Short mmCIF file of C-alpha atoms and ligand atoms in Angstrom, two decimals:
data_model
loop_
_atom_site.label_atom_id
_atom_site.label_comp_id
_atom_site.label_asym_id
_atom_site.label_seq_id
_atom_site.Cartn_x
_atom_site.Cartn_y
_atom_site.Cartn_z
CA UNK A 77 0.00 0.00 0.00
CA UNK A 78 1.74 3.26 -1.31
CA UNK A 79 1.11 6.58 -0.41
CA UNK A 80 1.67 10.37 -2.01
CA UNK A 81 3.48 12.91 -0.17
CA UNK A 82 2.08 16.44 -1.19
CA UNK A 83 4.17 19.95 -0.06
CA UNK A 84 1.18 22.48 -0.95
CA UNK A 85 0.51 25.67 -2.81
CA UNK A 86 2.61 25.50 -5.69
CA UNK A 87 1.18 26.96 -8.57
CA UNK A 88 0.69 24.56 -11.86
CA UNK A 89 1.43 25.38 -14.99
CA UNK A 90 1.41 23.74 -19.08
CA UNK A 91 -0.05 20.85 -20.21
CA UNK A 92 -1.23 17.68 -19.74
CA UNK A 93 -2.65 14.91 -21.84
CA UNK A 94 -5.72 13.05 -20.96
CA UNK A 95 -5.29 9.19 -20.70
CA UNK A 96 -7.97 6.73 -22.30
CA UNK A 97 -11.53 6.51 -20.39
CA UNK A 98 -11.60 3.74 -17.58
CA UNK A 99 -14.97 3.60 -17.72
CA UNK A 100 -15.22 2.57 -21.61
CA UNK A 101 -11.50 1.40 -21.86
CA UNK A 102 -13.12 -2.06 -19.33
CA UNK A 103 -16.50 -2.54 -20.90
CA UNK A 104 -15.01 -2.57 -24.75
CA UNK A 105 -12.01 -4.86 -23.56
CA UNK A 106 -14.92 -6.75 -22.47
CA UNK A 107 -16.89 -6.93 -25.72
CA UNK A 108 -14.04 -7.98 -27.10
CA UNK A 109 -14.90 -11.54 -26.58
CA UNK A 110 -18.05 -10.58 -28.11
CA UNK A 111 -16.45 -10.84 -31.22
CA UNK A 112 -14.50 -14.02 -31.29
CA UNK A 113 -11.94 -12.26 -33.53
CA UNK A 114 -8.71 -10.11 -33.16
CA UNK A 115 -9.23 -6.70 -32.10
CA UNK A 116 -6.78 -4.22 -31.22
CA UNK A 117 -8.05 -1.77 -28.44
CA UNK A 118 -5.57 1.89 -28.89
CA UNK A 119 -5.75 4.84 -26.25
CA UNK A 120 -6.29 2.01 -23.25
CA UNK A 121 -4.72 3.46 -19.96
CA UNK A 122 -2.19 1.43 -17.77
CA UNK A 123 -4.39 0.99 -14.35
CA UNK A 124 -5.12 -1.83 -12.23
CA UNK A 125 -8.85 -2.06 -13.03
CA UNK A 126 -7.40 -2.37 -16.59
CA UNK A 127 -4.65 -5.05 -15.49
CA UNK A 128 -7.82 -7.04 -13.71
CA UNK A 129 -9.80 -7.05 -16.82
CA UNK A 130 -6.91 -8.59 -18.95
CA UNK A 131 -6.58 -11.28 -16.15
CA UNK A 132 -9.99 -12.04 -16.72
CA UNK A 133 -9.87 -12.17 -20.69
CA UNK A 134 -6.42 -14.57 -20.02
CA UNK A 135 -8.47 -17.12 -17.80
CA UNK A 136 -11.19 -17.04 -20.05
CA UNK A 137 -8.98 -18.46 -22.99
CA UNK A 138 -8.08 -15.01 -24.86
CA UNK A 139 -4.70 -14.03 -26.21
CA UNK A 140 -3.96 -10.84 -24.66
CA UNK A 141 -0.81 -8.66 -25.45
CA UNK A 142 0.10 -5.11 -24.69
CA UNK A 143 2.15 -2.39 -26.93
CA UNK A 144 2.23 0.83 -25.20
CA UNK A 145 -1.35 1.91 -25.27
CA UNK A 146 -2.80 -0.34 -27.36
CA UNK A 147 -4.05 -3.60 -25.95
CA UNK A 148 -3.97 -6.97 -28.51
CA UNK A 149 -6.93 -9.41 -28.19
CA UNK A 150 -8.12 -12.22 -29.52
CA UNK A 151 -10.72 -14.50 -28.56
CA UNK A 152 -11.16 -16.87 -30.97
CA UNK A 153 -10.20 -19.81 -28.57
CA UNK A 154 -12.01 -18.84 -25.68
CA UNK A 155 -12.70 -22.09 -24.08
CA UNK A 156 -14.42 -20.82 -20.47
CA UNK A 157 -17.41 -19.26 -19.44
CA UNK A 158 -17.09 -19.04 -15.65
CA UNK A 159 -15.03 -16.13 -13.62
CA UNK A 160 -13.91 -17.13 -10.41
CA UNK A 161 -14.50 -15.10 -7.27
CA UNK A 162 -11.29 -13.49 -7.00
CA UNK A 163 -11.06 -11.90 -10.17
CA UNK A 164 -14.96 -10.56 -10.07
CA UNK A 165 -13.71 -8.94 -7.19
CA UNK A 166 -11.29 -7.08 -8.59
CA UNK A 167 -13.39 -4.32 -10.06
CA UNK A 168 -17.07 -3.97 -10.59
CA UNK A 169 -16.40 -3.97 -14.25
CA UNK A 170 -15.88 -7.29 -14.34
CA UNK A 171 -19.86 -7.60 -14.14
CA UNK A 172 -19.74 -6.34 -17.85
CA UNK A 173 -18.35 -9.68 -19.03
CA UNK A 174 -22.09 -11.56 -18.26
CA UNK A 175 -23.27 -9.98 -21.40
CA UNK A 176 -20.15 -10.54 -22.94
CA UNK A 177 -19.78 -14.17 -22.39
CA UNK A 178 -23.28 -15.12 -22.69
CA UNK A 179 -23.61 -13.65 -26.26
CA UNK A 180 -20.46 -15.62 -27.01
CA UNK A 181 -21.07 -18.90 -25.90
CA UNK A 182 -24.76 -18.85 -24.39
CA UNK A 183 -23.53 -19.02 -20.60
CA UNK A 184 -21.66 -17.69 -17.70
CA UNK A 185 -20.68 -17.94 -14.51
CA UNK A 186 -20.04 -15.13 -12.23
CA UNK A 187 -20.36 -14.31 -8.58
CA UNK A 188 -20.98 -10.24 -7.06
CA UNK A 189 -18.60 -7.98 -8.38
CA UNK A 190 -16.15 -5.81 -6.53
CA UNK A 191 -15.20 -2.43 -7.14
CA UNK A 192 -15.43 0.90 -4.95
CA UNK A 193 -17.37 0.64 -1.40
CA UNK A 194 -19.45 3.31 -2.58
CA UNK A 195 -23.17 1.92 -1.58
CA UNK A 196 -24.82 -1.13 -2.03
CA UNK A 197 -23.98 -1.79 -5.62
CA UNK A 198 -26.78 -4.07 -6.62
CA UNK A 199 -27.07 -6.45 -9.89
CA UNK A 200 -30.64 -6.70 -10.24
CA UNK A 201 -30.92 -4.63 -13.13
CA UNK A 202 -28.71 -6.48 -14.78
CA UNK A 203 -30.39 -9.90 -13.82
CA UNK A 204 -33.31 -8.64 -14.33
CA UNK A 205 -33.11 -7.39 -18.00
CA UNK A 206 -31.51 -10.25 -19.66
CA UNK A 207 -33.84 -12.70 -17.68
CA UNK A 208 -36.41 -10.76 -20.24
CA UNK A 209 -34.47 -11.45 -23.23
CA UNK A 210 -34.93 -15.08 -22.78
CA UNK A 211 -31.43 -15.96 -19.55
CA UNK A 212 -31.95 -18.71 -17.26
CA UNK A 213 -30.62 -17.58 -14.13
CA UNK A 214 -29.85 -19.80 -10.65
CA UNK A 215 -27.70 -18.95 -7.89
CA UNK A 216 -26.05 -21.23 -5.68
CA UNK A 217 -23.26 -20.98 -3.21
CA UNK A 218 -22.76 -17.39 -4.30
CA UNK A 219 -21.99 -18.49 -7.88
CA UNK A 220 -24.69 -16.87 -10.30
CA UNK A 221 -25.35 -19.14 -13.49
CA UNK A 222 -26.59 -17.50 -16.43
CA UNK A 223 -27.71 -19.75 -19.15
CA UNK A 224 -29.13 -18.32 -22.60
CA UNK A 225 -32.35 -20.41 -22.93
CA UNK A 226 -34.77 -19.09 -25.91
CA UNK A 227 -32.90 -16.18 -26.67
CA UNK A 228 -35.68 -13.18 -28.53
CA UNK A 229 -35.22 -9.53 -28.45
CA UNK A 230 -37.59 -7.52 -26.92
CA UNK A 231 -38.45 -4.10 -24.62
CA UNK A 232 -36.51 -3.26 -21.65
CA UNK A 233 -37.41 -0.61 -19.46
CA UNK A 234 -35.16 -0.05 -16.92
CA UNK A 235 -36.59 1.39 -13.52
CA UNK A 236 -33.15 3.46 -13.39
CA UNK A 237 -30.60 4.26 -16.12
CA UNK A 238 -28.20 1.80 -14.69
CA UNK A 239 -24.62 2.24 -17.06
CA UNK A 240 -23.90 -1.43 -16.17
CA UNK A 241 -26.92 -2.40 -17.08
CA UNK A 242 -27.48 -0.85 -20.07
CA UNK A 243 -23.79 -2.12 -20.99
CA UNK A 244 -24.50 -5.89 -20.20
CA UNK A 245 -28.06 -5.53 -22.08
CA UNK A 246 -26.71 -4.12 -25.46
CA UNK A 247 -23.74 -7.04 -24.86
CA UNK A 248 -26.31 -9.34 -24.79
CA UNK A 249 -28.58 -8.40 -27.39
CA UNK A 250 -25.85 -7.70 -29.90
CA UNK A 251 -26.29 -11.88 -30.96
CA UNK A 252 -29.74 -11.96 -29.74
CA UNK A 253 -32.38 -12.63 -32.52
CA UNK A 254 -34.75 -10.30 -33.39
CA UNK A 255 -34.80 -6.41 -31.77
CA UNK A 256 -34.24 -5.55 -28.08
CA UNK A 257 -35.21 -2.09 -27.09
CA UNK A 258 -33.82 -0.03 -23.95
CA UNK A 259 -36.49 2.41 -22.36
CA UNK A 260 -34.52 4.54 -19.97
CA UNK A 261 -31.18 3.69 -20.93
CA UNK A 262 -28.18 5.00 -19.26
CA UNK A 263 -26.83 8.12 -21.89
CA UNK A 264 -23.47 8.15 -20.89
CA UNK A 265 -20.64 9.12 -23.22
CA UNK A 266 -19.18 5.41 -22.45
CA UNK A 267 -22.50 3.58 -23.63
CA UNK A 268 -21.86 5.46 -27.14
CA UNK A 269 -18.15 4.27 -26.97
CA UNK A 270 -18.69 1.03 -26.38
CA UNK A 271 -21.41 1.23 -29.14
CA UNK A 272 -19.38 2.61 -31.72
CA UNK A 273 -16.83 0.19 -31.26
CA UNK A 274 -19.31 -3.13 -31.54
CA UNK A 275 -20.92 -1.39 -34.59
CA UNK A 276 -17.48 -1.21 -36.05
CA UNK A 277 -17.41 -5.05 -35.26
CA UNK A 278 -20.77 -5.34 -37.15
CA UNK A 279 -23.38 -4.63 -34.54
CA UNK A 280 -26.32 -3.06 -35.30
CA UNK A 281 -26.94 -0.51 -32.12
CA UNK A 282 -28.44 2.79 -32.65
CA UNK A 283 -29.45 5.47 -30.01
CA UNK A 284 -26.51 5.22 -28.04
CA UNK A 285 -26.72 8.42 -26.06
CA UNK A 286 -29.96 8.93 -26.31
CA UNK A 287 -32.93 7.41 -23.55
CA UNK A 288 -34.04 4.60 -26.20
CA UNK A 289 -31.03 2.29 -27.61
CA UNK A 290 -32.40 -0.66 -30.36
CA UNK A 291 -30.23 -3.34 -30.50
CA UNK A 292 -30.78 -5.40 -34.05
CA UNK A 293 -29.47 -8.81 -33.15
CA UNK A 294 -26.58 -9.76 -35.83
CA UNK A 295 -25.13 -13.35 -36.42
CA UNK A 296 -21.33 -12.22 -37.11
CA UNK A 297 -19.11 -9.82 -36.21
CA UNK A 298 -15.46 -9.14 -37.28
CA UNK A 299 -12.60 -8.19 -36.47
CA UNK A 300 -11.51 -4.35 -34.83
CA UNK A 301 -9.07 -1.75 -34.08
CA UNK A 302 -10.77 1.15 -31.72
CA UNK A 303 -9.65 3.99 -30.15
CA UNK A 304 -10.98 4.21 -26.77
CA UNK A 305 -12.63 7.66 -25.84
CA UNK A 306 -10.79 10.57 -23.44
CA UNK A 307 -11.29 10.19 -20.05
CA UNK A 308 -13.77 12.97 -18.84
CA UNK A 309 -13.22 11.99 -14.81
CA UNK A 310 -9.85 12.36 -15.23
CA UNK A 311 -9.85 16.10 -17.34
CA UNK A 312 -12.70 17.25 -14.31
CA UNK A 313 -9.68 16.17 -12.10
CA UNK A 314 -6.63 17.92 -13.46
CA UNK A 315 -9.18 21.09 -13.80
CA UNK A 316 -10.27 21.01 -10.46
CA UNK A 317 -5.98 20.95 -9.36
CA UNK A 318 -5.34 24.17 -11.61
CA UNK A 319 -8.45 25.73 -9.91
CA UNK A 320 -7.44 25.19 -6.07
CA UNK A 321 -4.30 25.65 -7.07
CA UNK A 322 -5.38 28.91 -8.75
CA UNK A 323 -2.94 27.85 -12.05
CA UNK A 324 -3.25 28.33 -15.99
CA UNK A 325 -3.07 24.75 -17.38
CA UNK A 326 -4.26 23.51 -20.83
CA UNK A 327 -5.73 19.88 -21.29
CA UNK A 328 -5.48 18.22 -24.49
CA UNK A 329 -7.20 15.09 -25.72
CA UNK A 330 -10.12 15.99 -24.11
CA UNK A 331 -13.78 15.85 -25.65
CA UNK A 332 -14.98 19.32 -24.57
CA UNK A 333 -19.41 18.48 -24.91
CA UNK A 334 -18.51 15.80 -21.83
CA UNK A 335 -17.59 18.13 -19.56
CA UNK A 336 -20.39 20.67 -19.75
CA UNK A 337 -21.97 19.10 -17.06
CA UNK A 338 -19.57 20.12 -14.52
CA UNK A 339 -17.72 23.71 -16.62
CA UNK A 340 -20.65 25.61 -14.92
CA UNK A 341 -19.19 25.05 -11.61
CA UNK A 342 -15.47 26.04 -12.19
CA UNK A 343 -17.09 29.43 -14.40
CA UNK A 344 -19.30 30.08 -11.32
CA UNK A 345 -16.47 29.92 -9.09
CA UNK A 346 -14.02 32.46 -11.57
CA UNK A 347 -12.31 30.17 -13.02
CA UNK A 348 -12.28 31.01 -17.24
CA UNK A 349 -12.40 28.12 -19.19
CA UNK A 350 -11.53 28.36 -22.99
CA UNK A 351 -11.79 25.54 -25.65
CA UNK A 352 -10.51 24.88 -28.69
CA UNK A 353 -10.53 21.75 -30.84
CA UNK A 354 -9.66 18.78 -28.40
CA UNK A 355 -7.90 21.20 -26.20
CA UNK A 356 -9.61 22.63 -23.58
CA UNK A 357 -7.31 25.75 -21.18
CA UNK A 358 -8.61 26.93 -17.66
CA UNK A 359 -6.97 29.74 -16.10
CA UNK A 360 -8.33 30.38 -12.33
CA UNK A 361 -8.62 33.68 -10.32
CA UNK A 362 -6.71 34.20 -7.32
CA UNK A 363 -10.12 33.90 -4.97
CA UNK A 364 -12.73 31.01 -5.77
CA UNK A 365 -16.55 31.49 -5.28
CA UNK A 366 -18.48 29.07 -4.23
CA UNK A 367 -21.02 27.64 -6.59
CA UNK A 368 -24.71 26.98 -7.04
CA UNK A 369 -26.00 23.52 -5.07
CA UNK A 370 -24.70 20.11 -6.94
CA UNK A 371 -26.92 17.79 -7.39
CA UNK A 372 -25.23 14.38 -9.06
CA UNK A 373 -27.59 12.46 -11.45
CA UNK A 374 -27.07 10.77 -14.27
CA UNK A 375 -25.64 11.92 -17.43
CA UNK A 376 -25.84 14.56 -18.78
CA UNK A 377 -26.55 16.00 -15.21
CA UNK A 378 -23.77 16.21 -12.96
CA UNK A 379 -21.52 12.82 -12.66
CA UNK A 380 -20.90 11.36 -9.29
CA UNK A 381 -17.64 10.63 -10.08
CA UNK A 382 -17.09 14.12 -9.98
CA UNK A 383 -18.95 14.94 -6.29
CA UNK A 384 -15.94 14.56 -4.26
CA UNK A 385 -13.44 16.47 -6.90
CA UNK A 386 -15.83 19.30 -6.70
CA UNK A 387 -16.13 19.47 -3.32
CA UNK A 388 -12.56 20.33 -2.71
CA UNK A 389 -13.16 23.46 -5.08
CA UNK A 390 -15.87 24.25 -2.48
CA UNK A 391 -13.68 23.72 0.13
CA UNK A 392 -11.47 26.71 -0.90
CA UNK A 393 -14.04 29.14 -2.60
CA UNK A 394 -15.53 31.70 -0.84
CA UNK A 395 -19.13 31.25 0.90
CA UNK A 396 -21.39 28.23 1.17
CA UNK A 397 -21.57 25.56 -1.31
CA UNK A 398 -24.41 22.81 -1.38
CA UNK A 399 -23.76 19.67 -3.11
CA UNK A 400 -26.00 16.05 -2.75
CA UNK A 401 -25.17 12.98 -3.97
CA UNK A 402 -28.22 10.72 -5.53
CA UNK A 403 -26.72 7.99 -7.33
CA UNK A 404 -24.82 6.28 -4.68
CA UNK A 405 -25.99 6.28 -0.83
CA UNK A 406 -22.70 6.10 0.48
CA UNK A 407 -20.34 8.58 -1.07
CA UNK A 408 -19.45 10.72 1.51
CA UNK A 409 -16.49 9.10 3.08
CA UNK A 410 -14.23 11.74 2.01
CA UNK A 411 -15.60 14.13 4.29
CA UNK A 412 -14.18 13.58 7.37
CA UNK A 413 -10.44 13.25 5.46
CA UNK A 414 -11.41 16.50 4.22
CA UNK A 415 -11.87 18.19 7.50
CA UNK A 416 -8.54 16.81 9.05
CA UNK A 417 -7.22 19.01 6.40
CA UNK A 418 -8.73 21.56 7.63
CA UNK A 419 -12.45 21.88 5.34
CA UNK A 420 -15.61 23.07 7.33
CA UNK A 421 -17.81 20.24 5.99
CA UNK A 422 -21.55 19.63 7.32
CA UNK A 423 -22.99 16.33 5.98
CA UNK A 424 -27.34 16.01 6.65
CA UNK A 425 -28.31 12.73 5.01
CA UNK A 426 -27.46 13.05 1.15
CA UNK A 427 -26.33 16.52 1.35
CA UNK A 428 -23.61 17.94 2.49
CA UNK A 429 -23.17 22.18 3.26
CA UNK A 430 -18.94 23.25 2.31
CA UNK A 431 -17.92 26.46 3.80
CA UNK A 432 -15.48 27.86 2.37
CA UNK A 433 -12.10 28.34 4.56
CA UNK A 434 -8.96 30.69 3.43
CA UNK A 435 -6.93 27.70 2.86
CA UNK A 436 -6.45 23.74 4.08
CA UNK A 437 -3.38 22.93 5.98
CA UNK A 438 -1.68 19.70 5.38
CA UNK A 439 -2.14 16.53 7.41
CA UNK A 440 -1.88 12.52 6.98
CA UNK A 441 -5.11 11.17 5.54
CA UNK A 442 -6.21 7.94 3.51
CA UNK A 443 -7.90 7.44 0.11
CA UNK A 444 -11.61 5.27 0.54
CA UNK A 445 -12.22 4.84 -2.57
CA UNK A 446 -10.72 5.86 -6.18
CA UNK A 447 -12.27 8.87 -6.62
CA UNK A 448 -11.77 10.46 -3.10
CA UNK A 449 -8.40 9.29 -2.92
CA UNK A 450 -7.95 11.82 -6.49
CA UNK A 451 -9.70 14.54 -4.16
CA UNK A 452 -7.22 14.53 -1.14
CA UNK A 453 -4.58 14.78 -3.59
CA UNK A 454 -6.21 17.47 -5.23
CA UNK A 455 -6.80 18.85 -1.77
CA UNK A 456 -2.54 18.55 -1.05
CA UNK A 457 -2.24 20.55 -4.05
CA UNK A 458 -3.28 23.72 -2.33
CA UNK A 459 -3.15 22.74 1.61
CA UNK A 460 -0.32 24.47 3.43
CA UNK A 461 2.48 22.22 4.46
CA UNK A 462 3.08 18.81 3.84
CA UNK A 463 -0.21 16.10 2.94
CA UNK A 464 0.35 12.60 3.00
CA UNK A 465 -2.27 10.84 1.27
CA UNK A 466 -2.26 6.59 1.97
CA UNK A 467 -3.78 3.83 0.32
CA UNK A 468 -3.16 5.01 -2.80
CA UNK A 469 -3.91 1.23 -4.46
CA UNK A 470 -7.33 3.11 -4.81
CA UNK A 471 -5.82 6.01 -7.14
CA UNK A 472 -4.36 3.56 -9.26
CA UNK A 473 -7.67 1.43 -10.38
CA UNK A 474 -8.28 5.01 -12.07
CA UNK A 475 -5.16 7.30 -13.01
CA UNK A 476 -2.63 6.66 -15.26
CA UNK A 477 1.02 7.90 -13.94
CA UNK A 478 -1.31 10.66 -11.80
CA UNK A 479 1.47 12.09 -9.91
CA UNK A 480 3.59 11.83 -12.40
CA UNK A 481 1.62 14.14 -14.38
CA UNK A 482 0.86 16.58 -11.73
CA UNK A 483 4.84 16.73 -11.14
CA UNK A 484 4.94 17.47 -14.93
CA UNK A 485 2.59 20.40 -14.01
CA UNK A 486 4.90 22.06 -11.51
CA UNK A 487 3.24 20.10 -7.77
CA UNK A 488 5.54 18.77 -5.44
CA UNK A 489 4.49 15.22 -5.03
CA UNK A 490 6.18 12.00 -4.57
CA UNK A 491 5.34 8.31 -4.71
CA UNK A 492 6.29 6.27 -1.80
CA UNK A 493 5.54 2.50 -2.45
C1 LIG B 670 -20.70 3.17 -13.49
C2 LIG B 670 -19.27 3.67 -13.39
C3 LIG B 670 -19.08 4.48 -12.13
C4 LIG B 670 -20.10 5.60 -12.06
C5 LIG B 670 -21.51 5.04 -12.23
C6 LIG B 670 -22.58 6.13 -12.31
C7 LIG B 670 -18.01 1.92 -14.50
C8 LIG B 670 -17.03 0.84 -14.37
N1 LIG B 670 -18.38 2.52 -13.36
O1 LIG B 670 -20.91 2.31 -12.37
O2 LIG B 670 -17.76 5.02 -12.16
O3 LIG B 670 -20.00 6.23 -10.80
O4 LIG B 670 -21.59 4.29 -13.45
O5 LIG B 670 -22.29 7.02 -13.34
O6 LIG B 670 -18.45 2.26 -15.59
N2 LIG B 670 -28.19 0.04 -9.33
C9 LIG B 670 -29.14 -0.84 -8.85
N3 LIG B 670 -29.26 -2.06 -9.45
C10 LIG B 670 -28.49 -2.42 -10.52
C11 LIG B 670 -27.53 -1.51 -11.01
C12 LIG B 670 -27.40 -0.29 -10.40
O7 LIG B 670 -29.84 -0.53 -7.89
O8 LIG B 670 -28.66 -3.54 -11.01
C13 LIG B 670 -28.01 1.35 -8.68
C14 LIG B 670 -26.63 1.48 -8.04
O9 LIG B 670 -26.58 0.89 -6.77
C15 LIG B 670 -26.45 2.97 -8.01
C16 LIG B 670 -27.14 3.42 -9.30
O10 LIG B 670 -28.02 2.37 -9.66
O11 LIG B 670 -27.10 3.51 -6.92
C17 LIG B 670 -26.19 3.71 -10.44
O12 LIG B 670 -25.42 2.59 -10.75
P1 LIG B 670 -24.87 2.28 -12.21
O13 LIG B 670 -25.25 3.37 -13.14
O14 LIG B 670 -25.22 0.91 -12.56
O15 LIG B 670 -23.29 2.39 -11.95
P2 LIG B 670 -22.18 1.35 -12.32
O16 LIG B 670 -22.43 0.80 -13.70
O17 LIG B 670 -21.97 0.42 -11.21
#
């Protein structure tokens, strides 16, 4: 278990590419299988959820080699269908390869998936839909056995706009005769990712983005090379570190249109933020605002990937800032890290009240999760004196060479393994 020593306030400066989207870099490494065929994945980020999913396509029979970015796979002689326990608890992407493996082969075995202790993290979506596209589904000591029965597309409405739901439905429909239709379907920029890259393999999806998806089941699919999107998480991060950090940075390979759900926030608090092309420059004042009341929801509202990041802008910015959480009940675990560094954080059920304070101060606290371990960094960036930040295997499920990148930038941090 590593940690990242911060010294605070130094001001950031140039520019810093944005890695390959965790979030669509898993599912599509996933799908992969999907198509039986070689398929070369470009733009994939070195992290451990990353590492876990290739573990998962090796024990499931796939050839799996990686060149610098780009991730080789082929799984043409796939020759299981079952994930054992320690691997699906790895990361909670590894849920994604039930659609995956069923459309391949017609079964699968999984148990829960892992990931982030963020909530409860239920599968019943999941279950649920591709029971209605025709899945036999038992469970027995733990181990959940899918079985495609009498496979026939058909309508989904989902109760929620579950991303890993959506993503395992479209997985499994892709194969699926007839046409499956998704009412409520998640609209994240990662469901049209993954989309574009199984209609490159031959899919038939359209809608991706949009509430409705329709899924034409297809018999064959070839094989791909796909670039896998910018990661939007990661470009919110690096913004909110120039911000705190009140710094003039520029952030390149970034898709501008994903991030308008949270640039209100960092224009409401002073911050300018100019785009151009794939590049995207924020230069922040000296003093921080605080901002109208967050509310996370699904895309394109505000991301909850993005609650604790923005939270440490309120931290910092002048008055009271309101932000609630919706999407996961238990999200808030950063707080109290937050306030040994000095924040003046209120939490009442979902919602938390940020004062804003003149500046943090620099203490020793620990990472929960992936995305609040990237906010106590951030929060080191601008505390005064030294931040240790532990448990950093957290950081690493998400960011690729993160403090290497913010030392690029001009911060004073160091890895200690
Ligand atoms: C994905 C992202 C995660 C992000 C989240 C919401 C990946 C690997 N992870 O997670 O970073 O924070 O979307 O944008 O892509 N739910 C159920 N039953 C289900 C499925 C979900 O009740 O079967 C609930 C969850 O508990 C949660 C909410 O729905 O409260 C949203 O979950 P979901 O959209 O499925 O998130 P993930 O796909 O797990």
């Amino acid at each position: 278990m590593g940690e990242y020593i911060i010294e605070g306030n130094h001001i950031l400066h140039g520019r810093v590419r944005i890695q390959g989207a965790k979030n669509s870099a898993l599912p599509i490494l996933a799908a992969t299988v999907t198509t039986g065929k070689p398929c070369v994945i470009h733009n994939c980020p070195e992290l451990s959820d990353v590492k876990s999913t290739i573990e998962i396509l090796k024990a499931l029979g796939c050839s799996v080699k990686r060149n610098g970015s780009s991730v080789w796979v082929d799984s043409s002689k796939l020759n299981n269908n079952q994930i054992s326990d320690s691997l699906m608890r790895e990361s909670r992407s590894s849920v994604i390869f039930l659609g995956a493996l069923l459309s391949r082969t017609g079964e699968a075995v999984i148990t829960a998936p892992g990931g982030c202790d963020i909530g409860v993290r239920p599968i019943d979506l999941h279950l649920l839909s591709i029971q209605k596209l025709g899945v036999s589904i038992s469970e027995d000591c733990g181990k959940i056995r899918c079985k495609a029965e009498k496979m026939q597309g058909t309508k989904i409405a989902l109760s929620f706009p579950s991303v890993g739901a959506t993503e395992n439905i479209i997985l499994t429909a892709v194969h699926t005769p007839g046409v499956t239709t998704i009412i409520n379907a998640a609209r994240e920029p990662e469901i049209v990712d993954l989309s574009k890259f199984l209609n490159l393999a031959g899919a038939k999806i359209s809608g991706a983005g949009e509430s409705t998806i329709i899924i034409e089941g297809v018999e064959n699919f070839r094989s791909v090379q796909y670039s896998v999107m910018p990661d939007r998480i990661a470009a919110a991060t690096y913004m909110t570190a120039a911000a705190v950090t009140h710094s003039d940075i520029v952030l390149e390979d970034v898709v501008p249109n994903h991030l308008m759900p949270i640039i209100p926030c960092f224009e409401q608090s002073g911050c300018k933020i100019m785009q151009s092309g794939n590049k995207l420059r924020i230069i922040a004042p000296s003093e921080l605002n605080s901002f109208e009341s967050v509310r996370t929801m699904p895309y394109p509202g505000f991301p909850t990937d993005c609650q604790a990041l923005i939270t440490v802008l309120a931290c910092v910015a002048k008055g009271t800032t309101y932000i609630s959480e919706n999407i996961f009940e238990n999200r808030f675990k950063h707080i109290c890290e937050l306030n040994r560094l000095g924040a003046d954080i209120v939490a009442h059920d979902r919602t938390i009240a940020v004062r804003g304070v003149k500046s943090l101060y620099g203490a020793r606290v620990c990472a929960c999760d992936l995305r609040a371990g990237a906010a106590l960094t951030v929060a080191g960036l601008c505390a005064n004196g030294t931040t240790v930040v532990g448990n950093i295997q957290f950081i690493d499920r998400g960011y690729e060479n993160f403090s290497g990148n913010l030392k690029m930038l001009g911060a004073v941090i160091r890895r200690k393994d």
